[in-house]
Short mmCIF file of C-alpha atoms in Angstrom, two decimals:
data_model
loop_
_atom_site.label_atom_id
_atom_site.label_comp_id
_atom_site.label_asym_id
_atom_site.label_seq_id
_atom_site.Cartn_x
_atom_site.Cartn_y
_atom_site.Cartn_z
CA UNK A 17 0.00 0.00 0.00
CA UNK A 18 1.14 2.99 -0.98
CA UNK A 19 2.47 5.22 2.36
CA UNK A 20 1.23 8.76 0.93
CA UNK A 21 -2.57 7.76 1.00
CA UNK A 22 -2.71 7.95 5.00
CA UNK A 23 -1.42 11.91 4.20
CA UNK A 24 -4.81 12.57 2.25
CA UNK A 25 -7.15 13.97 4.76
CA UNK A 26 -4.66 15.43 7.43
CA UNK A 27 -2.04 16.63 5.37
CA UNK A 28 -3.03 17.02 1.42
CA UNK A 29 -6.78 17.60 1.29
CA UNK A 30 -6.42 20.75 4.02
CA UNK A 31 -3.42 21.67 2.20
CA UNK A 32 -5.36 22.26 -1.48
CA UNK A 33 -8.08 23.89 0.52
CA UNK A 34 -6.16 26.43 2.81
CA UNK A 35 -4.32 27.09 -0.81
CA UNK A 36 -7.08 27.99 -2.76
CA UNK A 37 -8.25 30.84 -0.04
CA UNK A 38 -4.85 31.81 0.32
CA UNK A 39 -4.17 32.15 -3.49
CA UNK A 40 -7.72 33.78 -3.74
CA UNK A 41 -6.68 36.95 -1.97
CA UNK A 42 -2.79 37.26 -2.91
CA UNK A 43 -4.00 39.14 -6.52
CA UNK A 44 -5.90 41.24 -4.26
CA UNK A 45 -4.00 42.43 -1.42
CA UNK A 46 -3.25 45.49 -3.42
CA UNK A 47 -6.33 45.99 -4.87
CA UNK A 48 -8.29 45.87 -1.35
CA UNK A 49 -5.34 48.60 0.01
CA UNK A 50 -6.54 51.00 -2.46
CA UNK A 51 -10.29 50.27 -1.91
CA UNK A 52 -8.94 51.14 1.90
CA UNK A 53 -7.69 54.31 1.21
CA UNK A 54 -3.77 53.43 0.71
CA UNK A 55 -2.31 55.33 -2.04
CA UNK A 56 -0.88 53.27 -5.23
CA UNK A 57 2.85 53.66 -3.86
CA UNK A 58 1.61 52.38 -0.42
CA UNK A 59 -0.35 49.94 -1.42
CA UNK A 60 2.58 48.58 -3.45
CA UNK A 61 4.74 48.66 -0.13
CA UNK A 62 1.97 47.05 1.54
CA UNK A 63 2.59 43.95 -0.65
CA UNK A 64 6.44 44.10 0.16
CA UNK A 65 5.48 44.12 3.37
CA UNK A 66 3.64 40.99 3.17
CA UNK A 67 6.11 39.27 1.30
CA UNK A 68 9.02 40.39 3.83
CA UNK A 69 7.02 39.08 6.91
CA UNK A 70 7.08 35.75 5.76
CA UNK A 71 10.49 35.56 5.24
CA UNK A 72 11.23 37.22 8.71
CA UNK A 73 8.61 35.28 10.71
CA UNK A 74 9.93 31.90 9.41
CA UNK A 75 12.68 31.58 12.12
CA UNK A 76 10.37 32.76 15.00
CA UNK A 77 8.38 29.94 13.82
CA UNK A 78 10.41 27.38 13.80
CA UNK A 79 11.67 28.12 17.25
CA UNK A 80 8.05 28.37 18.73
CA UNK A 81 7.45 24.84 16.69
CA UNK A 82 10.03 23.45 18.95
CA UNK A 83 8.23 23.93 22.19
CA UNK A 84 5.13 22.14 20.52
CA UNK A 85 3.93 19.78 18.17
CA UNK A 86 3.16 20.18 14.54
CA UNK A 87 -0.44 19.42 14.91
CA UNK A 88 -0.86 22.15 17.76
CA UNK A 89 1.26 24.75 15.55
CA UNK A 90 -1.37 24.14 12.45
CA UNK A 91 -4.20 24.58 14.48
CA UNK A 92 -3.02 28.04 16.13
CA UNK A 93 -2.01 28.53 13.26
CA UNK A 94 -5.51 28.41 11.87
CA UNK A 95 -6.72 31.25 14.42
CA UNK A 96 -4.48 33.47 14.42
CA UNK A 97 -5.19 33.43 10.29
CA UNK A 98 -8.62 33.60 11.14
CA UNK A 99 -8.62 36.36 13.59
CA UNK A 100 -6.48 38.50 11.23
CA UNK A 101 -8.77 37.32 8.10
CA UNK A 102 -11.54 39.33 10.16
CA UNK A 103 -9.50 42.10 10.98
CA UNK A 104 -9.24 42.75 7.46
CA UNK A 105 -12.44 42.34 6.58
CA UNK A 106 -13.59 45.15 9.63
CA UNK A 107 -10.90 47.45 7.38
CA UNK A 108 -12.79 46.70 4.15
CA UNK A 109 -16.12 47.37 5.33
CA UNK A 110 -14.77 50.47 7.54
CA UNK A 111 -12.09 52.29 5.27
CA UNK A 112 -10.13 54.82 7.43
CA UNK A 113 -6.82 55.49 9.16
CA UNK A 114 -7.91 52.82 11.73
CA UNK A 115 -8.84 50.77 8.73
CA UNK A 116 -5.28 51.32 6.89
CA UNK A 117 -3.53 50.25 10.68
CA UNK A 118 -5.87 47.14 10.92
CA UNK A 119 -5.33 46.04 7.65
CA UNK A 120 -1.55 45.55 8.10
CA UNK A 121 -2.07 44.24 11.31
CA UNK A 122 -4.38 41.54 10.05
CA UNK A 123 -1.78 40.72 6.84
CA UNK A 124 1.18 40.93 9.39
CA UNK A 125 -0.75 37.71 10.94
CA UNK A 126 -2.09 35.85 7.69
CA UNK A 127 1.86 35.97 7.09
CA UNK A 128 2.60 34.30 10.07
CA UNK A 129 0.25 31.69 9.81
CA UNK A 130 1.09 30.66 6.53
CA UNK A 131 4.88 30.15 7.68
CA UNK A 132 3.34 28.08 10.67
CA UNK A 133 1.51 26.25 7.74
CA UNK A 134 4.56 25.54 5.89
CA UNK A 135 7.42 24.50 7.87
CA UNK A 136 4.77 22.54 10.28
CA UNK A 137 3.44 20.17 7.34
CA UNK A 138 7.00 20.14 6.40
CA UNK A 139 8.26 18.83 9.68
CA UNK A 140 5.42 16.62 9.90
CA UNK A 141 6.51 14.50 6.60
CA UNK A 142 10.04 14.56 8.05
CA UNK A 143 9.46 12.93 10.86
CA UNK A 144 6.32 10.48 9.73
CA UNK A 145 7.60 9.03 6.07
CA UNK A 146 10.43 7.04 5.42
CA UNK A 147 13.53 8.41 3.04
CA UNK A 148 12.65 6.07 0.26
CA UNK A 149 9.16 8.36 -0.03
CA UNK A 150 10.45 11.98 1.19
CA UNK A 151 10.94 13.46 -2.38
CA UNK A 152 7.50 12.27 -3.42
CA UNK A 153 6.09 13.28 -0.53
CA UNK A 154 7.12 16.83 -0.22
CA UNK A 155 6.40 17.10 -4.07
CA UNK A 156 3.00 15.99 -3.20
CA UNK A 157 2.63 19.10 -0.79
CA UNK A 158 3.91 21.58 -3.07
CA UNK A 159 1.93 20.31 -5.96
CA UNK A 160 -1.25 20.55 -3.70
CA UNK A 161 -0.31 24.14 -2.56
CA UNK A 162 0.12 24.91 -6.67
CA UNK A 163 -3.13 23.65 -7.23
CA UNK A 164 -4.62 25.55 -4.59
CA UNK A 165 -3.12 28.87 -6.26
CA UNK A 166 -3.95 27.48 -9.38
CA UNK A 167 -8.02 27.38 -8.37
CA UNK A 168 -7.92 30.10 -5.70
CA UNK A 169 -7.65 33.19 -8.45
CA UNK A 170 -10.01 31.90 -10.95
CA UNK A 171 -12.56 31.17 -8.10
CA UNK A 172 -11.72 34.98 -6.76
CA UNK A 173 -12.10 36.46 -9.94
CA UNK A 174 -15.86 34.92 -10.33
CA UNK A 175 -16.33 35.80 -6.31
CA UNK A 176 -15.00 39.86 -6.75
CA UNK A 177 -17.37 40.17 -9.97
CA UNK A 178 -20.36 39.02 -8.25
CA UNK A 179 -19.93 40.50 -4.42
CA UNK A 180 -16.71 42.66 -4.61
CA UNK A 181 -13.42 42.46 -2.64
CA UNK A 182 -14.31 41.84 0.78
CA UNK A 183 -15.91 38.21 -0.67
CA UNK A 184 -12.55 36.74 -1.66
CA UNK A 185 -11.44 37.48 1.91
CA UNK A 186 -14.94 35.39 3.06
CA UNK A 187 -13.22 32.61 1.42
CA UNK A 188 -9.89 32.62 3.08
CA UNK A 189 -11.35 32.41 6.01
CA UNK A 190 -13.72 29.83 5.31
CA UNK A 191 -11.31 27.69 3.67
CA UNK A 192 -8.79 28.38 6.54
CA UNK A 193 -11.48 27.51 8.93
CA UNK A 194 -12.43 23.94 7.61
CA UNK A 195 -8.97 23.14 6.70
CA UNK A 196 -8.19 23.40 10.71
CA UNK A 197 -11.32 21.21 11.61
CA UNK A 198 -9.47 18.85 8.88
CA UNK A 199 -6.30 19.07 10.98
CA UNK A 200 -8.11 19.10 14.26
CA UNK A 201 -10.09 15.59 13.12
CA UNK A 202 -7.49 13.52 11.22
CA UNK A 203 -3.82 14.56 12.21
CA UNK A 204 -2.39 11.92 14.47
CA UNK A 205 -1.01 13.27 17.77
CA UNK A 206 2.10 13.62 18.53
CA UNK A 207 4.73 12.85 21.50
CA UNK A 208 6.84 15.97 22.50
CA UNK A 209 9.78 17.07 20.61
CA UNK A 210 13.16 15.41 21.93
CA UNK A 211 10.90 11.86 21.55
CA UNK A 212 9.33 12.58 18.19
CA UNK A 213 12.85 12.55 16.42
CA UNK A 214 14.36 9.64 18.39
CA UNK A 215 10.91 7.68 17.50
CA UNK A 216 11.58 8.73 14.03
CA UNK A 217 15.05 7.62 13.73
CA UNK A 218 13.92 4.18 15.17
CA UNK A 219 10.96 3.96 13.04
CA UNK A 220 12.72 5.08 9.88
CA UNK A 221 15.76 2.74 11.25
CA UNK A 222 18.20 5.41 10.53
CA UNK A 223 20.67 7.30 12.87
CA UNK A 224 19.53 10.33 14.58
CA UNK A 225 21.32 13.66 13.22
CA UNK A 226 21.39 16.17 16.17
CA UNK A 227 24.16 18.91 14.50
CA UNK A 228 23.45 20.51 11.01
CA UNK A 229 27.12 20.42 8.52
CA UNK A 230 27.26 24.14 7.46
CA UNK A 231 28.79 23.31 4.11
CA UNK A 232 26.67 20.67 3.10
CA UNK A 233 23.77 23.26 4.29
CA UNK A 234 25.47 26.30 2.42
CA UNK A 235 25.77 24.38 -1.04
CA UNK A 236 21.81 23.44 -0.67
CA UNK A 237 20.93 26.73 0.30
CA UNK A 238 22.54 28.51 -2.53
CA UNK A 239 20.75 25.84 -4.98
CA UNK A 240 16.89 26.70 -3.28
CA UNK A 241 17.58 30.29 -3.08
CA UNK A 242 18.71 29.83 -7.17
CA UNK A 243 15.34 28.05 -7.72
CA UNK A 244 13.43 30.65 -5.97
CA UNK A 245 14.87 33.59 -7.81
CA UNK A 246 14.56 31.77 -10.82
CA UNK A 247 10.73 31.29 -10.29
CA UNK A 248 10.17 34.52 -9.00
CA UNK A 249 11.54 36.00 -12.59
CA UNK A 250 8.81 34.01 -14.46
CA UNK A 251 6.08 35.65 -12.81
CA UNK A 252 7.70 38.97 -13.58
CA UNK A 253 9.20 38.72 -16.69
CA UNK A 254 7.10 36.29 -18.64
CA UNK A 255 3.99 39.21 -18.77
CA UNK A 256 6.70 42.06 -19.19
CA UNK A 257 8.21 40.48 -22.41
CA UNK A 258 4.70 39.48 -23.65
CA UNK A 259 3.68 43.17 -23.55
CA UNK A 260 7.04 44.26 -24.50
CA UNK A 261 5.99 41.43 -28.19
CA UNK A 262 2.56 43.74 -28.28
CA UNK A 263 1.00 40.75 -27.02
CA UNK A 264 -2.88 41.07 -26.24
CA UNK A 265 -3.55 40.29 -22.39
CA UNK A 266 -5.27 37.48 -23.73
CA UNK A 267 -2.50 35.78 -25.29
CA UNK A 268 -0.24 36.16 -22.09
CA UNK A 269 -2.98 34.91 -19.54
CA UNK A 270 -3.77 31.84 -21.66
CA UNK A 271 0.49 31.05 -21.57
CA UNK A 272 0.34 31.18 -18.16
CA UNK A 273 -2.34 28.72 -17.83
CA UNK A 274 -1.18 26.46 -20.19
CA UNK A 275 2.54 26.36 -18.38
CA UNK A 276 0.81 26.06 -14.83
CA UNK A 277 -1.05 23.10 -16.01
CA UNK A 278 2.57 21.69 -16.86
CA UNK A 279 3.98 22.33 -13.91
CA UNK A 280 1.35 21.18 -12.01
CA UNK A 281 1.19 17.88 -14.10
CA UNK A 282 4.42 17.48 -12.67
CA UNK A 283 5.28 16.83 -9.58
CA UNK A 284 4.09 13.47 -8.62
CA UNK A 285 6.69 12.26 -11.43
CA UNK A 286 9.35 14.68 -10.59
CA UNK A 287 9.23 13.30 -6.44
CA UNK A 288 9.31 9.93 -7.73
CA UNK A 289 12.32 10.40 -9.72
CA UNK A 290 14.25 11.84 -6.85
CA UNK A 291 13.40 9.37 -4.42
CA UNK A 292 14.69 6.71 -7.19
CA UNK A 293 17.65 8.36 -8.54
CA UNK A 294 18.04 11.23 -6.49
CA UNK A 295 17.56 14.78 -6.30
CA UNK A 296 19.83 16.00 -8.93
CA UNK A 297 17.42 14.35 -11.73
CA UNK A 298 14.73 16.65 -10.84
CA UNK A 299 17.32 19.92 -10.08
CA UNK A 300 19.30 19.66 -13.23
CA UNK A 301 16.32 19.31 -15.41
CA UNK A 302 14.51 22.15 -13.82
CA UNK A 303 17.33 24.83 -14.07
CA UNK A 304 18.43 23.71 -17.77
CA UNK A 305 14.55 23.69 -18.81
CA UNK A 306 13.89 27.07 -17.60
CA UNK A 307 17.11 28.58 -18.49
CA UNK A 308 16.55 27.31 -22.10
CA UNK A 309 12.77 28.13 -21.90
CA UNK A 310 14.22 32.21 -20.69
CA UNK A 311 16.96 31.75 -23.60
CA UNK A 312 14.32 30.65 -26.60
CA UNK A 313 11.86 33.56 -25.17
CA UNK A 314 14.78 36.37 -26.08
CA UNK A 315 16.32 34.89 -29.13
CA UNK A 316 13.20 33.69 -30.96
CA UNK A 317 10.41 36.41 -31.95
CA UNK A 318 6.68 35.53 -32.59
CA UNK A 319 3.17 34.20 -30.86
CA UNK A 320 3.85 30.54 -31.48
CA UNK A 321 7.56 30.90 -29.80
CA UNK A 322 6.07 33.04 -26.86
CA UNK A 323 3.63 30.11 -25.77
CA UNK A 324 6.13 27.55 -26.85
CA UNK A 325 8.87 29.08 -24.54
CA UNK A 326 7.09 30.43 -21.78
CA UNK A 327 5.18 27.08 -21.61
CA UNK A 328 9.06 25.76 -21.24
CA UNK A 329 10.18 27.46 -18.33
CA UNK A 330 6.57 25.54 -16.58
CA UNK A 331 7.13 22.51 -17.60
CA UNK A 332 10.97 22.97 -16.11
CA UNK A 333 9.94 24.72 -12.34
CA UNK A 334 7.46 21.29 -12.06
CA UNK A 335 10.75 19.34 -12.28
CA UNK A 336 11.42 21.51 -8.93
CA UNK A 337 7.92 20.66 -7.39
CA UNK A 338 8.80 20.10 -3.44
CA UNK A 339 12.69 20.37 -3.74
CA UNK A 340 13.91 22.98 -1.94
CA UNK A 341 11.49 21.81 1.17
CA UNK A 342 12.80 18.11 0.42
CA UNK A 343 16.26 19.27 0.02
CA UNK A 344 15.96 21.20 3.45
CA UNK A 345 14.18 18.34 5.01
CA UNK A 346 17.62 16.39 3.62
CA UNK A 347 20.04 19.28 5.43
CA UNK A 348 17.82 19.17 8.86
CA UNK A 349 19.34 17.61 11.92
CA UNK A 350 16.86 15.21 13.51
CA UNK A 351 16.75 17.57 17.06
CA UNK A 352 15.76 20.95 16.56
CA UNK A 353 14.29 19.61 13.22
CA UNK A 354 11.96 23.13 13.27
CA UNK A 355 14.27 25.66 14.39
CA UNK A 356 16.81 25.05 11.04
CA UNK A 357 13.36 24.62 8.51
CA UNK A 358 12.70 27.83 10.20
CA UNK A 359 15.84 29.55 9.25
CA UNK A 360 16.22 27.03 5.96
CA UNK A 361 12.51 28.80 4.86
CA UNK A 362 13.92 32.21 5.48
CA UNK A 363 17.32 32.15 3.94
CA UNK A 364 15.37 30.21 0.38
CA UNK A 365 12.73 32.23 0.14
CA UNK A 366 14.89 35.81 0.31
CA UNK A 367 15.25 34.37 -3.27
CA UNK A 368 11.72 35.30 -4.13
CA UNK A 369 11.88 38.48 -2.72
CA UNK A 370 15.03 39.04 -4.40
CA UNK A 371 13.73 38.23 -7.69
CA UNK A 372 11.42 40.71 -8.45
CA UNK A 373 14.04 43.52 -7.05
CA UNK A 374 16.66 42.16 -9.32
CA UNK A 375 14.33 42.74 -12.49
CA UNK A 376 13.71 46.46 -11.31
CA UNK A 377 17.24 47.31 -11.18
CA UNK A 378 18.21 45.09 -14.08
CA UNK A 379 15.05 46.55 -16.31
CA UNK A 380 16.42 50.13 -15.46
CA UNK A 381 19.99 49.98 -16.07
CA UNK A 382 20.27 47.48 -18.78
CA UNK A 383 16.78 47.02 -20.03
CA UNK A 384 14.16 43.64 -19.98
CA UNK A 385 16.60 41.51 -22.49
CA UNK A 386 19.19 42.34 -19.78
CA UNK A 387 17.01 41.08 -16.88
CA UNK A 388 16.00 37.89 -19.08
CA UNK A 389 19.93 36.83 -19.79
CA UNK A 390 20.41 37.15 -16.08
CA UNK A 391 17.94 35.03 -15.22
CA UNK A 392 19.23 32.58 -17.98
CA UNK A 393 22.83 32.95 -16.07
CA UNK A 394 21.45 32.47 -12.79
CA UNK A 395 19.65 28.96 -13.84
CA UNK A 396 23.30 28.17 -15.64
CA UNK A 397 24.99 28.80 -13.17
CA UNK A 398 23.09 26.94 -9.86
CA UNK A 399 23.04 23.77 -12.89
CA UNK A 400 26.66 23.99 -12.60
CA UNK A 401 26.54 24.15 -9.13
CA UNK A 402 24.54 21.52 -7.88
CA UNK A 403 26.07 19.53 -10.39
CA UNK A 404 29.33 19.73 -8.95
CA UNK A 405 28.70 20.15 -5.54
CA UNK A 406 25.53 18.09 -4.53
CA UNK A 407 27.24 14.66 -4.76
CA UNK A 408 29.75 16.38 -1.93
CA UNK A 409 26.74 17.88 0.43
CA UNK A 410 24.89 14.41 0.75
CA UNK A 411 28.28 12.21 1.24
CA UNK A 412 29.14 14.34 4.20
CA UNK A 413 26.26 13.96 5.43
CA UNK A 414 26.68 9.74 4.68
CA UNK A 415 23.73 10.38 2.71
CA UNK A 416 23.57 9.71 -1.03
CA UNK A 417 21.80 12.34 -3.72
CA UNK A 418 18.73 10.16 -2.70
CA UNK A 419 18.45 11.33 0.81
CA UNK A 420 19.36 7.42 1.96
CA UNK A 421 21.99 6.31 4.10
CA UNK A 422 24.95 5.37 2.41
CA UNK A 423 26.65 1.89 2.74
CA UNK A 424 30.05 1.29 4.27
CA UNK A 425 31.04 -0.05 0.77
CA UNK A 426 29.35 3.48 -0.55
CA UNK A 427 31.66 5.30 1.33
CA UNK A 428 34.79 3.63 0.62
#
């Protein structure tokens, strides 16, 4: 019997639900800042804000995970995301200066809960599936959090044309809400901390871990904050050179669903791979294919090359479905498993808040063909990388690019 089924309703199912009320509101936040009374610039610094929060809370997180269990973080988690869901929606309905300081407040904590949300499933798989299922299991989770944002903006779109801004907002919260009873009802308890990873170990007959190697985590953390960037460029740039073509709106929204559906399509293949052959089959693949999908997008002109491409660099990042979770899963010492995905989650995902500054600056000094080539370099660059230097992280951690022990005869 396949070991991911028993993840379904605790760990998938509330997963694809909280997703699609989370990627419901993300097109708005903006949008519901100027309906507030936030100016464009602010409103524009209100989404920086958000983004920056996530990437600051994720240590806090992790060390508060620590003094609990995973299944007591999600559920707090849930509240405080509900409690700041309504916060917002008291600013929507009552626009004002109090309004502008209550909306923040009430993102600051939607923030936070959705770090809670991520490194707590995350530590949760660590600790409950064995090694020869991590990959696919992690690239289970991401692919259910992608089809979440996947539904969540359509479903938005039809809610904000029929009842306005403050609906979408409804739905987080509802979607937040049963996701927690989901949690609450079919998440297995768990014993405290310092047992949890020696059960693990024992379980998962493997040796407990209790340091982190700061190489081995350095040369991972350079390849996930590589994919990030990377991915963070396609959301930027792949609009920005359509309308730079003269393409119609159209055009560019139907590429975009067309390589989500490919990326999406591919993660339950791209975890398998890994755990068979290890992670580099679904790294390699996923910088090259992008890079080349960035390349064929500036070299080659016309519609047909525009969906072709840009469909490309999708089909790549679904290679990279769950890896840089999986490959910080790999890094993470069995004791204080949540403090390091706390600071691993942080330290990655600066790469997506990097991204989008590193077009800006690019885009004004050396124009949007400057940005795409460095995007190209970047994805060359971490393939080079990782293909050197992976082999090298996982032996010194007597792992191999699989995430398994290695054998004495391995090592030798």
């Amino acid at each position: 019997m396949n070991p991911l089924r028993k993840l379904i309703r605790p760990i998938y199912a509330p997963t694809v639900i909280f997703a699609i009320g989370s990627g419901a509101v993300a097109p708005l936040i903006v949008l519901a800042a100027l309906q507030i009374g936030f100016t464009s610039s602010h409103a524009s610094t209100v989404m920086a804000y958000y983004g920056v929060v996530g990437v600051i809370a994720a240590p806090l997180v992790g060390h508060v995970l620590l003094h609990s269990t995973d299944k007591r973080g999600l559920m707090g988690a849930t509240a405080i995301a509900a409690i700041s869901l309504a916060i917002c929606l008291f600013s929507l309905y009552s626009p004002g200066t109090v309004a502008k300081v209550g909306y923040v407040i009430g993102l600051t904590g939607i923030a936070v809960a959705a770090s809670v949300w991520a490194i707590a499933r995350q530590s949760y798989l660590a600790d409950n599936i064995d090694s020869r299922y991590r990959a696919t299991a992690l690239s289970m989770l991401g692919g259910m959090m992608r089809l979440g944002v996947m539904a969540g903006p359509a479903l938005g779109a039809a809610m904000v044309a029929w009842a306005g801004i403050p609906s979408v907002f409804w739905l987080h919260l509802i979607t937040a809400l049963i996701a927690g009873d989901m949690i609450a009802i079919f998440l297995v308890p768990e014993p405290g901390r310092a047992k949890t990873a020696q059960t693990a170990a024992k379980k998962l007959n493997r040796k407990i871990r209790r340091k982190a190697d700061s190489v081995s985590t350095a040369i991972a953390a350079f390849a996930g904050m590589s994919m990030h960037i990377v991915r963070a460029n396609r959301n930027v740039l792949i609009p920005l050179w359509g309308a730079h073509m003269g393409l119609s709106p159209t055009l560019i929204s139907a590429t975009f669903a067309i390589s989500a559906a490919l990326d999406v399509a591919m993660f339950y293949p791209a975890g398998r791979l890994q755990d068979r052959y290890g992670r580099l089959v679904a790294l390699l693949p996923a910088y090259l294919i992008m890079g080349s999908g960035f390349l064929g997008l500036v070299l080659v002109d016309g519609k047909m090359a525009f969906l072709i491409f840009a469909s490309l660099v999708g089909f790549g990042n679904g290679f990279g479905s769950g890896i840089v979770m999986t490959m910080g899963v790999d890094m993470s010492p069995d004791v204080y498993r949540e403090r390091f995905l706390g600071w691993w989650t942080a330290i990655t995902q600066a790469g997506s808040a990097a991204g989008p500054l590193f077009v800006a600056v690019l885009t004004d000094t050396v124009g949007l063909a400057g940005a795409m080539w460095a995007t190209v370099a970047v994805a060359a660059v971490a393939a080079l990388w990782v293909g050197s230097l992976f082999p090298l992280a996982y032996r010194r951690l007597g792992l191999n690019t699989a995430g398994r022990e290695l054998t004495s005869s391995s090592l030798e």
